[in-house]
Short mmCIF file of C-alpha atoms and ligand atoms in Angstrom, two decimals:
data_model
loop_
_atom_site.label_atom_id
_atom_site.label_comp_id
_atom_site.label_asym_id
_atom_site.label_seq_id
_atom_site.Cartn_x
_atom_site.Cartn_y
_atom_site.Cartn_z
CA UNK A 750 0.00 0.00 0.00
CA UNK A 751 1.25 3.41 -0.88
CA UNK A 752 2.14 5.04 2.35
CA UNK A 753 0.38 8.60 3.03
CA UNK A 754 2.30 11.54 2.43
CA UNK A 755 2.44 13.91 5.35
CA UNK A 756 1.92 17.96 4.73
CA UNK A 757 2.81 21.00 5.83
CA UNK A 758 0.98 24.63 4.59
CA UNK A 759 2.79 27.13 6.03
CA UNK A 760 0.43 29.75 4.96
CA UNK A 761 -3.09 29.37 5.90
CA UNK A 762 -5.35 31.85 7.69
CA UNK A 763 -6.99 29.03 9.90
CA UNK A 764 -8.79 31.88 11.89
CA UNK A 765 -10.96 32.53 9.37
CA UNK A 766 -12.01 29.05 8.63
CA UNK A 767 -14.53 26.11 10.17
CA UNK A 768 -13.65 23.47 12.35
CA UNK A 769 -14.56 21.09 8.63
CA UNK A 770 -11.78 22.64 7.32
CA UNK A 771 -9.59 20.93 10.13
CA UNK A 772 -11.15 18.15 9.34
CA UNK A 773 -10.32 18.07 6.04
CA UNK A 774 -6.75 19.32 6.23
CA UNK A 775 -6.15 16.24 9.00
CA UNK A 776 -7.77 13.84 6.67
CA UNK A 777 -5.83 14.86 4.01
CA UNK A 778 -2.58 14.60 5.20
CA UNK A 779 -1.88 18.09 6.51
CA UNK A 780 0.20 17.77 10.05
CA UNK A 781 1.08 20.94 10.69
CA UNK A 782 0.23 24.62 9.64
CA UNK A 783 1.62 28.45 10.14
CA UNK A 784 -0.62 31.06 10.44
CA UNK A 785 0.64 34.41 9.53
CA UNK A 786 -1.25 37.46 10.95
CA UNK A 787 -2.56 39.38 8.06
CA UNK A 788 -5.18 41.85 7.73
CA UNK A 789 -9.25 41.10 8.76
CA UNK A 790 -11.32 42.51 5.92
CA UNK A 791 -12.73 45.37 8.56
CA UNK A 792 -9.78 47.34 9.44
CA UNK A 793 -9.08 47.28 13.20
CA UNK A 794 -9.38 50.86 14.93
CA UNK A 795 -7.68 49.89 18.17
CA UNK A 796 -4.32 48.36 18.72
CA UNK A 797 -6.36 46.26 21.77
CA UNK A 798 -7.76 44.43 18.69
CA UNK A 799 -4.29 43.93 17.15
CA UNK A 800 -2.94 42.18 20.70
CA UNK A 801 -6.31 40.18 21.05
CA UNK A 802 -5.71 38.67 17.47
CA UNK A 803 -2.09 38.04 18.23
CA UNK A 804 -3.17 36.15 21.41
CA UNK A 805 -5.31 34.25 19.81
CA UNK A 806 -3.08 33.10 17.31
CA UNK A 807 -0.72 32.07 20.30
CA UNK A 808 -3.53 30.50 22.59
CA UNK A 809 -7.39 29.64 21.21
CA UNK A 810 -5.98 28.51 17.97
CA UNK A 811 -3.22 26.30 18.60
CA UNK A 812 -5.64 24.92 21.22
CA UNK A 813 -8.27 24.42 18.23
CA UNK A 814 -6.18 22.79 15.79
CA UNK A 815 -4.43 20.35 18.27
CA UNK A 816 -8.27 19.30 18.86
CA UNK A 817 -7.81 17.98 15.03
CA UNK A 818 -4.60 16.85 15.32
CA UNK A 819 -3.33 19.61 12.90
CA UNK A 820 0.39 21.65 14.98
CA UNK A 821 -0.49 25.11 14.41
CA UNK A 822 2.51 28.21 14.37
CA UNK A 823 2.13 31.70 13.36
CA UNK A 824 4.15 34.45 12.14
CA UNK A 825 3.64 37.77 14.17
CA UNK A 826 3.91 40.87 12.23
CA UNK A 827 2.13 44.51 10.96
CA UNK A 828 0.65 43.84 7.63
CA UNK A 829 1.22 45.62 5.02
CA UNK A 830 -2.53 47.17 4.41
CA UNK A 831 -2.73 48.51 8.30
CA UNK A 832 0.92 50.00 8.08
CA UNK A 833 -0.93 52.71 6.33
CA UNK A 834 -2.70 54.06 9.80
CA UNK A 835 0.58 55.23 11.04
CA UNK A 836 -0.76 56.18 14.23
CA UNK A 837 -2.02 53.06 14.66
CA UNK A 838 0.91 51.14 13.19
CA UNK A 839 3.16 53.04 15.86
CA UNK A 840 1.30 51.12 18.93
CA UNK A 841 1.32 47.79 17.18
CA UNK A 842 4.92 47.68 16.63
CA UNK A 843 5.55 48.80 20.40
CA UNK A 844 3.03 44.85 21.07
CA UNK A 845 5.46 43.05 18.43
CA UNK A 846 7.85 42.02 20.67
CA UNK A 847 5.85 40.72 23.64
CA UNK A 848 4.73 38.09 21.10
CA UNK A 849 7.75 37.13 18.92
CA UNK A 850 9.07 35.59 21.88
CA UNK A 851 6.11 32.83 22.31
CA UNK A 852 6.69 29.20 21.88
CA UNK A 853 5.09 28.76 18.11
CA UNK A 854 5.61 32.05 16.62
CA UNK A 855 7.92 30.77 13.82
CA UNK A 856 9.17 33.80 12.29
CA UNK A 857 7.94 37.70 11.78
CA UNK A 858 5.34 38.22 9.11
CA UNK A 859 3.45 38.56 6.96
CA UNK A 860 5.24 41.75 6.20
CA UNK A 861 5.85 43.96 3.01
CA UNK A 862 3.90 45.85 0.58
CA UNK A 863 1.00 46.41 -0.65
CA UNK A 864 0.46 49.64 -2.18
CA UNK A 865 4.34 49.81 -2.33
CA UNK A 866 3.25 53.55 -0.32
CA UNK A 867 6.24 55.24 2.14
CA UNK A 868 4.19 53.88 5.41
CA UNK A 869 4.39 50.78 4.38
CA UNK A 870 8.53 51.19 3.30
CA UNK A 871 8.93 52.41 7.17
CA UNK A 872 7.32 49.83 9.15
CA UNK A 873 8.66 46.92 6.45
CA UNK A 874 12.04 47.96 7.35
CA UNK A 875 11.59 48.70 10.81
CA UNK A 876 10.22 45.01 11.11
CA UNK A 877 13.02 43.62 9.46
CA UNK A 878 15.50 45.22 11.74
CA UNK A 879 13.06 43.64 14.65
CA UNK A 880 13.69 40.09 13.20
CA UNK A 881 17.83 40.58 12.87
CA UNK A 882 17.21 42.06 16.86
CA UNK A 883 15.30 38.18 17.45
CA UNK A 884 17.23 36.44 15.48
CA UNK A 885 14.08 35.56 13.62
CA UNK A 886 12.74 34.78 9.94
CA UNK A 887 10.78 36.62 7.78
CA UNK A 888 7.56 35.89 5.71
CA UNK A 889 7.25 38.66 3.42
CA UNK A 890 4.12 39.24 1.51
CA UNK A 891 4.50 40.64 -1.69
CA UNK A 892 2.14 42.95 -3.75
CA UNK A 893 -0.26 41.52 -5.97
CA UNK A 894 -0.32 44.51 -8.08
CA UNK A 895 3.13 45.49 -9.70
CA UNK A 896 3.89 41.94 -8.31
CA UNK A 897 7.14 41.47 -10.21
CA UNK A 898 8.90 45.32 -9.21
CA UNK A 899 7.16 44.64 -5.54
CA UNK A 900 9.21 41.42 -5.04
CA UNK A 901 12.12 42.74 -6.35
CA UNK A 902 12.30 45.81 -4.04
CA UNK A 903 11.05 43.27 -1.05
CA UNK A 904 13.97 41.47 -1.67
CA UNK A 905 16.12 44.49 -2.13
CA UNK A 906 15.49 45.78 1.23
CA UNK A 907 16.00 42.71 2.88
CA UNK A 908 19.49 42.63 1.77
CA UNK A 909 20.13 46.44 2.27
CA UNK A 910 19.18 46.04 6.05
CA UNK A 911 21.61 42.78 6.30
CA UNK A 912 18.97 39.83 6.18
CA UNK A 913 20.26 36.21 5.28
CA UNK A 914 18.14 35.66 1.99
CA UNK A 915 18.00 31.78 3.46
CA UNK A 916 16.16 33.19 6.36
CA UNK A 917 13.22 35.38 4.25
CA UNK A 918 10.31 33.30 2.72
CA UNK A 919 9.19 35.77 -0.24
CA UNK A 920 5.74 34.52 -0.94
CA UNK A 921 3.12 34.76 -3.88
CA UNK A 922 5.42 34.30 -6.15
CA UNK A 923 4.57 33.25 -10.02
CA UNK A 924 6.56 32.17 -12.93
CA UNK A 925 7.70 35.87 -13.31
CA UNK A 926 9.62 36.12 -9.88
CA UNK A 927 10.87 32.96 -8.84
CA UNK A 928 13.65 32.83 -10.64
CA UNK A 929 15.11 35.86 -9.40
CA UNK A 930 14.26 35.20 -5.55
CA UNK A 931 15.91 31.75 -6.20
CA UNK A 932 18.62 33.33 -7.85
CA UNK A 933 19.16 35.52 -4.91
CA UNK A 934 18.98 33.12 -1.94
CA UNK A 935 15.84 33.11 -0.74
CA UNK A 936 13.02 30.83 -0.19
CA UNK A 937 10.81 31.41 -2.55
CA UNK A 938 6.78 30.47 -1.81
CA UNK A 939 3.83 30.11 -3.65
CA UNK A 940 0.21 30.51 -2.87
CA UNK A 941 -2.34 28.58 -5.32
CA UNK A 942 -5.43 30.27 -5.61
CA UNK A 943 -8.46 28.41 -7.31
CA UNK A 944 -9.10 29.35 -10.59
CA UNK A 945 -7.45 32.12 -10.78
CA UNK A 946 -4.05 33.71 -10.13
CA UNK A 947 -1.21 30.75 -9.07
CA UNK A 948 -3.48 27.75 -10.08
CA UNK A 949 -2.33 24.09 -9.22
CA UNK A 950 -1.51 23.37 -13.08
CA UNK A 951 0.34 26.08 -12.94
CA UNK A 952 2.29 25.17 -9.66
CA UNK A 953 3.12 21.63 -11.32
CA UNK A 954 4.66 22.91 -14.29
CA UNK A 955 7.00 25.71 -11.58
CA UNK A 956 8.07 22.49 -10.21
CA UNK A 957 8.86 20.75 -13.22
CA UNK A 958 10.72 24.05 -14.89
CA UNK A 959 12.69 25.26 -11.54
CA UNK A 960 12.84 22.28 -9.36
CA UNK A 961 12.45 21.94 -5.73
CA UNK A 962 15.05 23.54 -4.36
CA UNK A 963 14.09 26.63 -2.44
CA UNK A 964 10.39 25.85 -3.38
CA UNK A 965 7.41 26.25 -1.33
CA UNK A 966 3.81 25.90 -1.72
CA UNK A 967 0.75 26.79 -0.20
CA UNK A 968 -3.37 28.05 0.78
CA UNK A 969 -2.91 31.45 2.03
CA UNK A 970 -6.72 30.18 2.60
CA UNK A 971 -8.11 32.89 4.74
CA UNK A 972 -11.66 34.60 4.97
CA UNK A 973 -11.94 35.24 0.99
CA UNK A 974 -12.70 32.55 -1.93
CA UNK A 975 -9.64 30.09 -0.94
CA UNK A 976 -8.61 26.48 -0.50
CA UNK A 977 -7.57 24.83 2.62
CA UNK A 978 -6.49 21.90 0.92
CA UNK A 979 -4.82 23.19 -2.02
CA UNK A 980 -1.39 21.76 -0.44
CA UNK A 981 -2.74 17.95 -0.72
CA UNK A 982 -4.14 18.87 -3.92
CA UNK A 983 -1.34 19.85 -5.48
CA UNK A 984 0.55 17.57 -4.40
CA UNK A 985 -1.52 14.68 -5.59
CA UNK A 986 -1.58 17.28 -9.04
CA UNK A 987 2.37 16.64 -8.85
CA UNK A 988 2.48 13.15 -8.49
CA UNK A 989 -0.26 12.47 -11.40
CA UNK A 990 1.88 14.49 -13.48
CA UNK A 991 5.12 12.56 -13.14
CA UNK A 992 6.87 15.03 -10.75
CA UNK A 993 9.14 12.85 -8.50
CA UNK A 994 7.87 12.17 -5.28
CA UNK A 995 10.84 13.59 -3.35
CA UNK A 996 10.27 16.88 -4.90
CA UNK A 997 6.73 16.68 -3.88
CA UNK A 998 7.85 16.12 -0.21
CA UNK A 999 10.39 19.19 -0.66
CA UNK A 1000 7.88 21.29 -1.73
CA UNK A 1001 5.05 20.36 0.02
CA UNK A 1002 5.94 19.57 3.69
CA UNK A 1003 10.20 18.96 4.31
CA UNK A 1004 11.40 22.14 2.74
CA UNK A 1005 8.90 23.87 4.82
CA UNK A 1006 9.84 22.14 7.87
CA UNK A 1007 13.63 22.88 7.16
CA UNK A 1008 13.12 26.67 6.58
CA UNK A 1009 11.04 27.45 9.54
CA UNK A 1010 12.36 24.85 11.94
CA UNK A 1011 15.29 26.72 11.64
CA UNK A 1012 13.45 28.96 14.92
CA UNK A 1013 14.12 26.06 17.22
CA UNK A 1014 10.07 26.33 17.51
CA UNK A 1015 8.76 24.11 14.47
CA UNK A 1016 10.06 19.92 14.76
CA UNK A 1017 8.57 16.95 12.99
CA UNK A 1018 8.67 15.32 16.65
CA UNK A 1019 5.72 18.06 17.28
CA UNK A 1020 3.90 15.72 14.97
CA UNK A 1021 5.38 12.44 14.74
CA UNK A 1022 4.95 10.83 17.86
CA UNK A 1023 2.47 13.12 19.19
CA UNK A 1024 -0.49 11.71 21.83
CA UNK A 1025 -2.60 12.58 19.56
CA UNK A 1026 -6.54 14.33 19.42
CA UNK A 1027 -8.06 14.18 22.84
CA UNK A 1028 -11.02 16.67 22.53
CA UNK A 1029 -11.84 16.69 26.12
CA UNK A 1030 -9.35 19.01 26.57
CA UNK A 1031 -10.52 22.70 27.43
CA UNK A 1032 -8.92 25.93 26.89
CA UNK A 1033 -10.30 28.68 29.32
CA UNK A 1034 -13.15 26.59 30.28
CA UNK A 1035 -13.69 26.18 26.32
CA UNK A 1036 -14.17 23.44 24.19
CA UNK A 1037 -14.72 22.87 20.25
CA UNK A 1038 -17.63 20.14 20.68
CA UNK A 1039 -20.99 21.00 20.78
CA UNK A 1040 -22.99 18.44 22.65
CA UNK A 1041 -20.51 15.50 20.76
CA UNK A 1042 -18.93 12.68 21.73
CA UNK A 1043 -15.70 13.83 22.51
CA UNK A 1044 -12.51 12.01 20.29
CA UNK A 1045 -9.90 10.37 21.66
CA UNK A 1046 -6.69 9.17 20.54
CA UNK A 1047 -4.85 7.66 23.80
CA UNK A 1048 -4.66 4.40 22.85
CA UNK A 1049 -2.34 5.64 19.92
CA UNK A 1050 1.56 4.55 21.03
CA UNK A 1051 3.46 6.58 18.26
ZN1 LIG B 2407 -1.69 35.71 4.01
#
C-alpha cells in the first residue's frame, strides 16, 4: 500500500475558517500549519484588537487545531494594508515584541507591501531590523499589483538592512519572480489560488521548470474565496503528473519544515509521535464540541 504523504501549509489563515476545514486538512494529510497574521477585511481601529488577534493566534488557535490533530505556528507581524494608519501602526509595533518571543511564533510576518506607499517602506524595514534584533525569519508578503517590481524591491530591502536571503520566505510568487528570488537566496513560496491567479496546473509545471530547491507551496486560505487543501491537492496534481515524489515532499511539507524549523520552535517530533486528538481538553473553560462525543486518541503509542 502506498504510504500517506504527510503535509505542511505554512500559509493558511486558519482563523478565518470552520472546524470542517480541520477536518479536512487532518484527513488529508496536513500535520502541521503556520498562520501568519494578516489583515481582517474590517480594518481594526484599536491596537487592543491587534494584541487580542495576536493572542489568539498564540492560545485559542493552537488549542483548536491540536483538537484535530493539525500543529499550528504563526508568524507575528504589521501587515502591510494597516501599516498605512501610522498612528495606529506606531502602537502595534511597540506589542510586536511581547509576542515574537512565544513558543510557536515561527518567524515575523506577513510583512511587506502592498500599495508599495512610504508607510508601508517604514514599518517593512523597521520590522526587518526587529527580526535581525530576534534572530528571527521573515515571511514577506509581496504585492499583488506590480507583483514582479514589488518582489524585487522586497527582496532588495532585505538585503540592504543585512537579512540572510535563506532566512526570508518571499511569498506569492509566479513564474515571473521565482527565478530571481531563487537566484538571490531566498526561499521562494507560492500561494495557489483556485481558478485564478497561481493555479495548481500552474504550480506543477513551476516544479517541473525550476525544481524543488528553495520551493514552497501553499493556501494562504483565509476569509476570501480560498482552498484549505490546495497543499494535498497539489501535491496529488504533482504526483499524477510525473513530478518525482521527493520533490513533492520538498515542496510540500520537508522544505517547509527545514526553513522554519530553523526557529528552534517548528520539529517533525511536534507531529510524529504526538499523543494525539483528545477533545476533552478545554482551553479557558472552552471546548470545540458541541454536545458531541468527545474524540480520543490515547490508545495511539506513536
Ligand atoms: Zn496571508
Amino acid at each position: 500500500m502506498e504510504e500517506k504523504l504527510q503535509f505542511i501549509d505554512p500559509h493558511v489563515h486558519m482563523s478565518s475558517r470552520t472546524t470542517d476545514d480541520y477536518e479536512a486538512m487532518a484527513q488529508a494529510g496536513v500535520v502541521a500549519v503556520i498562520e501568519p497574521s494578516f489583515w481582517m477585511g474590517q480594518p481594526r481601529t484599536q491596537v487592543g484588537s491587534f494584541q487580542d488577534y495576536f493572542s489568539s493566534l498564540v492560545g485559542w488557535e493552537p488549542f483548536r487545531a491540536s483538537q484535530f490533530g493539525i500543529k499550528h505556528y504563526c508568524t507575528i507581524g504589521l501587515n502591510s494594508k494597516e501599516a498605512n494608519n501610522e498612528a495606529l501602526a506606531e502602537q502595534v509595533m511597540d506589542l510586536l515584541p511581547l509576542y515574537l518571543h512565544k513558543e510557536n511564533v515561527v518567524a515575523v510576518g506577513e510583512i511587506g507591501y502592498d500599495d508599495q506607499t512610504p508607510a508601508e517602506d517604514k514599518y517593512f524595514r523597521q520590522q526587518l531590523e526587529l527580526a535581525k534584533e530576534f534572530e528571527m525569519l521573515v515571511q514577506v508578503h509581496t504585492p499583488h499589483r506590480d507583483k514582479k517590481a514589488g518582489t524585487i524591491k522586497s527582496m532588495e530591502v532585505c538585503l540592504e538592512h543585512g537579512l540572510d536571503p535563506s532566512m526570508v520566505v518571499i511569498d506569492h510568487n509566479n513564474e515571473e519572480t521565482v527565478q530571481e528570488v531563487l537566484d538571490r537566496g531566498f526561499i521562494a513560496a507560492f500561494t495557489i489560488y483556485p481558478k485564478t491567479k497561481m493555479g495548481n496546473e500552474r504550480m506543477v509545471e513551476v516544479v517541473k521548470r525550476f525544481g524543488s530547491t528553495n520551493i514552497i507551496v501553499d493556501s494562504s486560505a483565509d476569509w476570501g474565496v480560498s482552498d484549505p487543501l490546495a497543499v494535498p491537492k497539489t501535491a496529488s496534481l504533482m504526483i499524477r503528473s510525473g513530478v518525482a515524489k521527493e520533490d513533492v515532499v520538498k515542496t510540500c511539507y520537508q522544505n517547509a519544515l527545514d526553513v522554519f524549523g530553523k526557529s528552534g520552535k517548528m520539529k517533525a517530533e511536534h507531529w510524529n509521535g504526538s499523543k494525539g486528538v483528545d477533545q476533552r481538553q478545554l482551553f479557558n473553560d472552552n471546548s470545540v464540541l458541541r454536545g458531541q462525543e468527545p474524540k480520543v486518541d490515547n490508545d495511539k503509542i506513536v
